Amino acid sequence: MARRRTSRSRNSSSTSASTESPKEQTDGKMALRVTTSEKTKKSRKKPKTLVSKKQAAKINAMKPKKPPTAFFYYLEDFRKEYQERNPDVKSMRDVGKACGEKWKTMTYDEKVQYYDIATEKRAEFDRAVAEFEKRKETGDFDELKDDSDFDE
């Protein structure tokens, strides 16, 4: 009976060790058991795209660019005035700093004209993006097919 108890204790200790950690004891040495799962395997195939990378780059290049903010419309006007008053200052850093300081001190009423311009341009941009997305979904890019890198 003593033998059974010792064999049970050996089995229970070895089974508990193997269930608690991924290591096994073999001949007094520790061996690491590695398990592989379906998620770690990289056997997935990428779906084929209908458009090549070069064509996709050309399509994305045709996407409308975001319009400037109200501050940048103000900066255009301010830059002209500032350079007329200070022709010796050539650094854009100095012009930008002076413009930023003045923009911060301006009231909302003074900024309204620039906000109006910015909102108009933003509305045009939104319409252009909607049209672009519609054309992209339908695949209607005729200019892309006719446009080539080489002139004949």
Coordinates of N, CA and C in Angstrom, one line a residue:
M1 N 0.8 -1.2 0.0 CA 0.0 0.0 0.0 C 0.8 1.3 0.0
A2 N 2.0 1.1 0.6 CA 2.8 2.3 0.6 C 3.3 2.7 -0.8
R3 N 3.4 1.6 -1.6 CA 3.8 1.9 -3.0 C 2.8 2.7 -3.7
R4 N 1.5 2.3 -3.5 CA 0.5 3.0 -4.2 C 0.4 4.5 -3.8
R5 N 0.6 4.7 -2.5 CA 0.6 6.1 -2.0 C 1.7 6.9 -2.7
T6 N 2.9 6.3 -2.7 CA 4.0 7.1 -3.3 C 3.8 7.2 -4.8
S7 N 3.2 6.2 -5.5 CA 3.0 6.4 -6.9 C 1.9 7.4 -7.2
R8 N 0.9 7.4 -6.3 CA -0.1 8.5 -6.5 C 0.5 9.8 -6.2
S9 N 1.3 10.0 -5.2 CA 1.8 11.3 -4.9 C 2.8 11.7 -6.0
R10 N 3.5 10.8 -6.7 CA 4.3 11.1 -7.8 C 3.5 11.6 -9.0
N11 N 2.4 10.8 -9.2 CA 1.6 11.2 -10.4 C 0.8 12.5 -10.1
S12 N 0.4 12.7 -8.9 CA -0.4 13.9 -8.6 C 0.5 15.1 -8.7
S13 N 1.8 15.0 -8.2 CA 2.7 16.1 -8.3 C 3.1 16.4 -9.7
S14 N 3.3 15.4 -10.5 CA 3.8 15.6 -11.9 C 2.6 16.1 -12.7
T15 N 1.4 15.6 -12.4 CA 0.3 16.1 -13.2 C -0.1 17.6 -12.8
S16 N 0.1 17.9 -11.6 CA -0.2 19.3 -11.2 C 0.8 20.2 -11.7
A17 N 2.1 19.8 -11.8 CA 3.1 20.6 -12.4 C 2.9 20.8 -13.9
S18 N 2.4 19.8 -14.6 CA 2.2 20.0 -16.0 C 1.0 20.8 -16.3
T19 N 0.0 20.8 -15.5 CA -1.2 21.6 -15.7 C -1.0 23.0 -15.3
E20 N -0.2 23.3 -14.4 CA 0.0 24.7 -13.9 C 0.9 25.5 -14.9
S21 N 1.9 24.9 -15.4 CA 2.8 25.6 -16.3 C 3.1 24.7 -17.6
P22 N 3.5 25.3 -18.6 CA 3.8 24.6 -19.9 C 5.1 23.8 -19.8
K23 N 5.8 23.7 -18.6 CA 7.0 23.0 -18.5 C 6.8 21.6 -18.1
E24 N 7.6 20.7 -18.5 CA 7.6 19.3 -18.1 C 8.9 18.9 -17.5
Q25 N 8.8 18.0 -16.6 CA 10.0 17.5 -16.0 C 10.3 16.1 -16.6
T26 N 11.5 16.0 -17.2 CA 11.9 14.8 -17.8 C 13.3 14.5 -17.3
D27 N 13.5 13.4 -16.6 CA 14.8 13.0 -16.1 C 15.5 14.1 -15.3
G28 N 14.7 14.8 -14.5 CA 15.3 15.8 -13.7 C 15.6 17.1 -14.4
K29 N 15.3 17.2 -15.7 CA 15.6 18.4 -16.5 C 14.3 19.0 -16.8
M30 N 14.3 20.3 -17.0 CA 13.0 21.0 -17.3 C 13.0 21.1 -18.9
A31 N 11.9 20.8 -19.4 CA 11.7 20.9 -20.9 C 10.5 21.8 -21.1
L32 N 10.6 22.7 -22.1 CA 9.5 23.6 -22.4 C 8.6 23.0 -23.5
R33 N 7.3 23.0 -23.2 CA 6.4 22.5 -24.2 C 5.8 23.7 -24.9
V34 N 5.9 23.7 -26.2 CA 5.4 24.8 -27.1 C 4.2 24.4 -27.7
T35 N 3.1 25.2 -27.6 CA 1.9 24.9 -28.3 C 1.6 25.9 -29.4
T36 N 1.1 25.5 -30.5 CA 0.8 26.4 -31.6 C -0.7 26.5 -31.7
S37 N -1.1 27.6 -32.1 CA -2.6 27.8 -32.2 C -2.9 28.3 -33.6
E38 N -4.1 28.2 -34.0 CA -4.5 28.7 -35.4 C -4.2 30.2 -35.6
K39 N -4.3 30.9 -34.5 CA -4.2 32.4 -34.6 C -2.8 32.8 -34.9
T40 N -1.8 32.1 -34.4 CA -0.4 32.5 -34.6 C 0.1 32.1 -36.0
K41 N -0.5 31.1 -36.6 CA 0.0 30.7 -37.9 C -0.3 31.8 -39.0
K42 N 0.6 32.1 -39.9 CA 0.4 33.1 -40.9 C 0.1 32.4 -42.2
S43 N -0.9 31.6 -42.2 CA -1.2 30.9 -43.5 C -2.4 31.6 -44.2
R44 N -2.8 32.8 -43.7 CA -3.9 33.5 -44.3 C -3.4 34.2 -45.6
K45 N -4.2 34.1 -46.6 CA -3.8 34.7 -47.9 C -4.5 36.1 -48.0
K46 N -3.8 37.0 -48.5 CA -4.4 38.4 -48.7 C -5.4 38.3 -49.9
P47 N -6.5 39.0 -49.8 CA -7.4 39.1 -50.9 C -6.8 39.9 -52.0
K48 N -7.1 39.5 -53.2 CA -6.5 40.2 -54.4 C -7.3 41.5 -54.6
T49 N -6.6 42.6 -54.8 CA -7.3 43.9 -55.1 C -7.6 44.0 -56.6
L50 N -8.6 44.8 -56.8 CA -9.0 45.0 -58.2 C -8.1 46.1 -58.9
V51 N -7.5 46.9 -58.1 CA -6.7 48.0 -58.6 C -5.3 47.8 -58.1
S52 N -4.3 48.0 -59.0 CA -2.9 47.8 -58.7 C -2.5 49.0 -57.7
K53 N -1.4 48.8 -57.1 CA -0.9 49.8 -56.2 C -0.6 51.1 -56.9
K54 N -0.1 51.0 -58.1 CA 0.3 52.2 -58.8 C -1.0 53.0 -59.2
Q55 N -2.1 52.3 -59.6 CA -3.3 53.0 -59.9 C -4.0 53.5 -58.6
A56 N -3.9 52.8 -57.5 CA -4.4 53.3 -56.3 C -3.7 54.6 -55.8
A57 N -2.4 54.6 -56.0 CA -1.7 55.9 -55.7 C -2.1 57.0 -56.5
K58 N -2.4 56.8 -57.8 CA -2.9 57.9 -58.7 C -4.3 58.3 -58.3
I59 N -5.1 57.4 -57.9 CA -6.4 57.7 -57.5 C -6.4 58.5 -56.2
N60 N -5.6 58.1 -55.2 CA -5.4 58.9 -54.0 C -4.8 60.3 -54.2
A61 N -4.0 60.4 -55.2 CA -3.4 61.7 -55.6 C -4.5 62.7 -56.1
M62 N -5.5 62.1 -56.7 CA -6.6 62.9 -57.2 C -7.6 63.3 -56.1
K63 N -7.4 62.8 -54.9 CA -8.4 63.2 -53.9 C -8.2 64.7 -53.5
P64 N -9.3 65.4 -53.3 CA -9.2 66.8 -52.9 C -8.5 67.0 -51.7
K65 N -7.7 68.1 -51.6 CA -6.9 68.5 -50.5 C -7.8 69.4 -49.5
K66 N -7.5 69.3 -48.3 CA -8.3 70.1 -47.3 C -8.0 71.5 -47.4
P67 N -9.0 72.4 -47.3 CA -8.8 73.8 -47.4 C -8.1 74.4 -46.2
P68 N -7.5 75.6 -46.3 CA -6.9 76.2 -45.2 C -7.9 76.7 -44.2
T69 N -7.5 76.9 -43.0 CA -8.3 77.5 -41.9 C -8.4 79.0 -42.1
A70 N -9.3 79.6 -41.2 CA -9.5 81.0 -41.3 C -8.1 81.8 -41.0
F71 N -7.4 81.2 -40.1 CA -6.1 81.8 -39.7 C -5.2 81.9 -40.9
F72 N -5.1 80.9 -41.8 CA -4.3 81.0 -43.0 C -4.7 82.0 -44.0
Y73 N -6.0 82.2 -44.1 CA -6.5 83.3 -45.0 C -6.1 84.6 -44.4
Y74 N -6.2 84.8 -43.1 CA -5.7 86.0 -42.5 C -4.2 86.2 -42.7
L75 N -3.5 85.1 -42.6 CA -2.0 85.1 -42.8 C -1.6 85.7 -44.1
E76 N -2.4 85.3 -45.2 CA -2.1 85.8 -46.5 C -2.2 87.3 -46.6
D77 N -3.3 87.9 -46.0 CA -3.4 89.3 -46.0 C -2.4 90.0 -45.1
F78 N -2.2 89.4 -44.0 CA -1.2 90.0 -43.0 C 0.2 90.0 -43.6
R79 N 0.6 89.0 -44.3 CA 1.9 88.9 -44.8 C 2.2 90.0 -45.8
K80 N 1.2 90.3 -46.7 CA 1.4 91.4 -47.6 C 1.6 92.7 -46.9
E81 N 0.7 93.0 -46.0 CA 0.8 94.3 -45.2 C 2.1 94.4 -44.4
Y82 N 2.5 93.3 -43.8 CA 3.7 93.3 -42.9 C 4.9 93.5 -43.8
Q83 N 5.0 92.9 -44.9 CA 6.2 93.0 -45.8 C 6.3 94.4 -46.4
E84 N 5.1 95.1 -46.6 CA 5.2 96.5 -47.1 C 5.7 97.4 -46.0
R85 N 5.2 97.2 -44.7 CA 5.7 98.0 -43.6 C 7.1 97.7 -43.2
N86 N 7.5 96.4 -43.3 CA 8.9 96.0 -42.8 C 9.6 95.2 -44.0
P87 N 10.1 96.0 -45.0 CA 10.7 95.3 -46.1 C 12.1 94.6 -45.7
D88 N 12.7 95.0 -44.6 CA 13.9 94.4 -44.2 C 13.8 93.0 -43.6
V89 N 12.6 92.7 -43.1 CA 12.3 91.4 -42.4 C 12.0 90.4 -43.5
K90 N 12.9 89.4 -43.6 CA 12.7 88.3 -44.7 C 12.3 87.0 -44.0
S91 N 12.4 86.8 -42.7 CA 12.1 85.6 -42.1 C 10.6 85.3 -41.9
M92 N 10.2 84.2 -42.4 CA 8.8 83.8 -42.2 C 8.5 83.5 -40.7
R93 N 9.5 83.2 -40.0 CA 9.3 83.0 -38.5 C 8.8 84.2 -37.9
D94 N 9.5 85.3 -38.2 CA 9.1 86.6 -37.6 C 7.7 87.1 -38.1
V95 N 7.4 86.9 -39.3 CA 6.1 87.2 -39.9 C 5.0 86.4 -39.2
G96 N 5.3 85.1 -39.1 CA 4.3 84.2 -38.4 C 4.1 84.5 -37.0
K97 N 5.1 84.9 -36.3 CA 5.0 85.3 -34.8 C 4.2 86.5 -34.7
A98 N 4.5 87.5 -35.5 CA 3.7 88.8 -35.5 C 2.3 88.6 -35.9
C99 N 2.0 87.7 -36.8 CA 0.7 87.4 -37.3 C -0.1 86.7 -36.2
G100 N 0.5 85.7 -35.5 CA -0.1 85.0 -34.4 C -0.5 85.9 -33.3
E101 N 0.4 86.8 -32.9 CA 0.1 87.7 -31.8 C -1.1 88.6 -32.2
K102 N -1.1 89.1 -33.4 CA -2.2 90.0 -33.8 C -3.5 89.2 -33.9
W103 N -3.5 88.0 -34.4 CA -4.7 87.1 -34.5 C -5.3 86.9 -33.1
K104 N -4.4 86.7 -32.1 CA -4.9 86.5 -30.7 C -5.6 87.7 -30.1
T105 N -5.2 88.9 -30.5 CA -5.7 90.1 -30.0 C -7.0 90.6 -30.7
M106 N -7.2 90.0 -31.9 CA -8.4 90.4 -32.7 C -9.7 90.0 -32.1
T107 N -10.7 90.7 -32.3 CA -12.0 90.4 -31.8 C -12.7 89.4 -32.8
Y108 N -13.8 88.8 -32.4 CA -14.5 87.9 -33.2 C -15.1 88.6 -34.5
D109 N -15.5 89.9 -34.3 CA -16.1 90.7 -35.4 C -15.0 90.9 -36.5
E110 N -13.8 91.1 -36.1 CA -12.7 91.3 -37.0 C -12.3 90.0 -37.8
K111 N -12.5 88.9 -37.1 CA -12.2 87.6 -37.7 C -13.3 87.0 -38.6
V112 N -14.5 87.5 -38.5 CA -15.7 86.9 -39.1 C -15.4 86.8 -40.6
Q113 N -14.9 87.8 -41.3 CA -14.7 87.7 -42.7 C -13.8 86.5 -43.1
Y114 N -12.8 86.2 -42.3 CA -11.9 85.1 -42.6 C -12.6 83.8 -42.3
Y115 N -13.5 83.7 -41.3 CA -14.2 82.5 -41.0 C -15.2 82.2 -42.1
D116 N -15.8 83.3 -42.6 CA -16.8 83.1 -43.7 C -16.1 82.5 -45.0
I117 N -14.9 83.0 -45.3 CA -14.2 82.5 -46.4 C -13.8 81.0 -46.2
A118 N -13.4 80.7 -44.9 CA -13.0 79.3 -44.6 C -14.2 78.4 -44.6
T119 N -15.4 78.8 -44.2 CA -16.6 77.9 -44.2 C -17.0 77.7 -45.7
E120 N -16.9 78.7 -46.5 CA -17.2 78.5 -48.0 C -16.3 77.5 -48.6
K121 N -15.0 77.6 -48.3 CA -14.1 76.7 -48.9 C -14.3 75.3 -48.4
R122 N -14.6 75.2 -47.1 CA -14.9 73.9 -46.5 C -16.1 73.2 -47.1
A123 N -17.1 74.0 -47.4 CA -18.3 73.4 -48.0 C -18.0 72.9 -49.4
E124 N -17.2 73.7 -50.2 CA -16.7 73.2 -51.5 C -15.9 71.9 -51.4
F125 N -15.1 71.9 -50.4 CA -14.2 70.7 -50.1 C -15.1 69.5 -49.8
D126 N -16.1 69.7 -49.0 CA -17.0 68.6 -48.6 C -17.8 68.0 -49.9
R127 N -18.2 68.9 -50.7 CA -18.9 68.5 -52.0 C -17.9 67.7 -52.9
A128 N -16.7 68.2 -53.0 CA -15.7 67.6 -53.8 C -15.3 66.2 -53.3
V129 N -15.2 66.0 -52.0 CA -14.9 64.7 -51.4 C -16.1 63.8 -51.6
A130 N -17.3 64.2 -51.5 CA -18.5 63.4 -51.7 C -18.5 62.9 -53.1
E131 N -18.2 63.8 -54.1 CA -18.1 63.4 -55.5 C -17.0 62.4 -55.7
F132 N -15.8 62.7 -55.1 CA -14.7 61.8 -55.3 C -15.0 60.4 -54.8
E133 N -15.6 60.3 -53.6 CA -16.0 59.0 -53.0 C -16.9 58.3 -53.9
K134 N -17.9 59.0 -54.4 CA -18.9 58.4 -55.3 C -18.2 57.8 -56.6
R135 N -17.3 58.6 -57.1 CA -16.6 58.1 -58.3 C -15.6 57.0 -58.0
K136 N -15.1 57.0 -56.8 CA -14.2 55.9 -56.4 C -14.9 54.6 -56.2
E137 N -16.2 54.7 -55.6 CA -17.0 53.5 -55.5 C -17.4 52.9 -56.8
T138 N -17.7 53.7 -57.7 CA -18.2 53.2 -59.0 C -17.0 52.9 -59.9
G139 N -15.8 53.3 -59.6 CA -14.7 53.0 -60.4 C -14.6 53.9 -61.7
D140 N -15.2 55.1 -61.6 CA -15.3 56.0 -62.8 C -14.2 56.9 -62.8
F141 N -13.0 56.4 -63.1 CA -11.8 57.3 -63.3 C -11.3 57.2 -64.7
D142 N -12.0 57.9 -65.6 CA -11.6 57.8 -67.0 C -10.2 58.5 -67.3
E143 N -10.0 59.5 -66.5 CA -8.7 60.3 -66.7 C -7.5 59.4 -66.4
L144 N -7.7 58.4 -65.4 CA -6.7 57.6 -65.0 C -6.2 56.6 -66.1
K145 N -7.2 56.1 -66.9 CA -6.9 55.2 -68.0 C -6.2 55.9 -69.1
D146 N -6.6 57.1 -69.4 CA -6.1 57.9 -70.5 C -4.7 58.5 -70.2
D147 N -4.5 58.7 -68.9 CA -3.2 59.3 -68.5 C -2.1 58.3 -68.5
S148 N -1.0 58.6 -69.1 CA 0.1 57.7 -69.1 C 1.4 58.5 -68.8
D149 N 2.4 57.8 -68.4 CA 3.6 58.4 -68.0 C 4.4 58.9 -69.2
F150 N 4.2 58.3 -70.3 CA 4.9 58.7 -71.5 C 4.1 59.3 -72.6
D151 N 4.5 60.4 -73.2 CA 3.8 61.0 -74.3 C 4.3 60.4 -75.6
E152 N 3.3 60.1 -76.4 CA 3.7 59.5 -77.7 C 3.5 60.4 -78.8

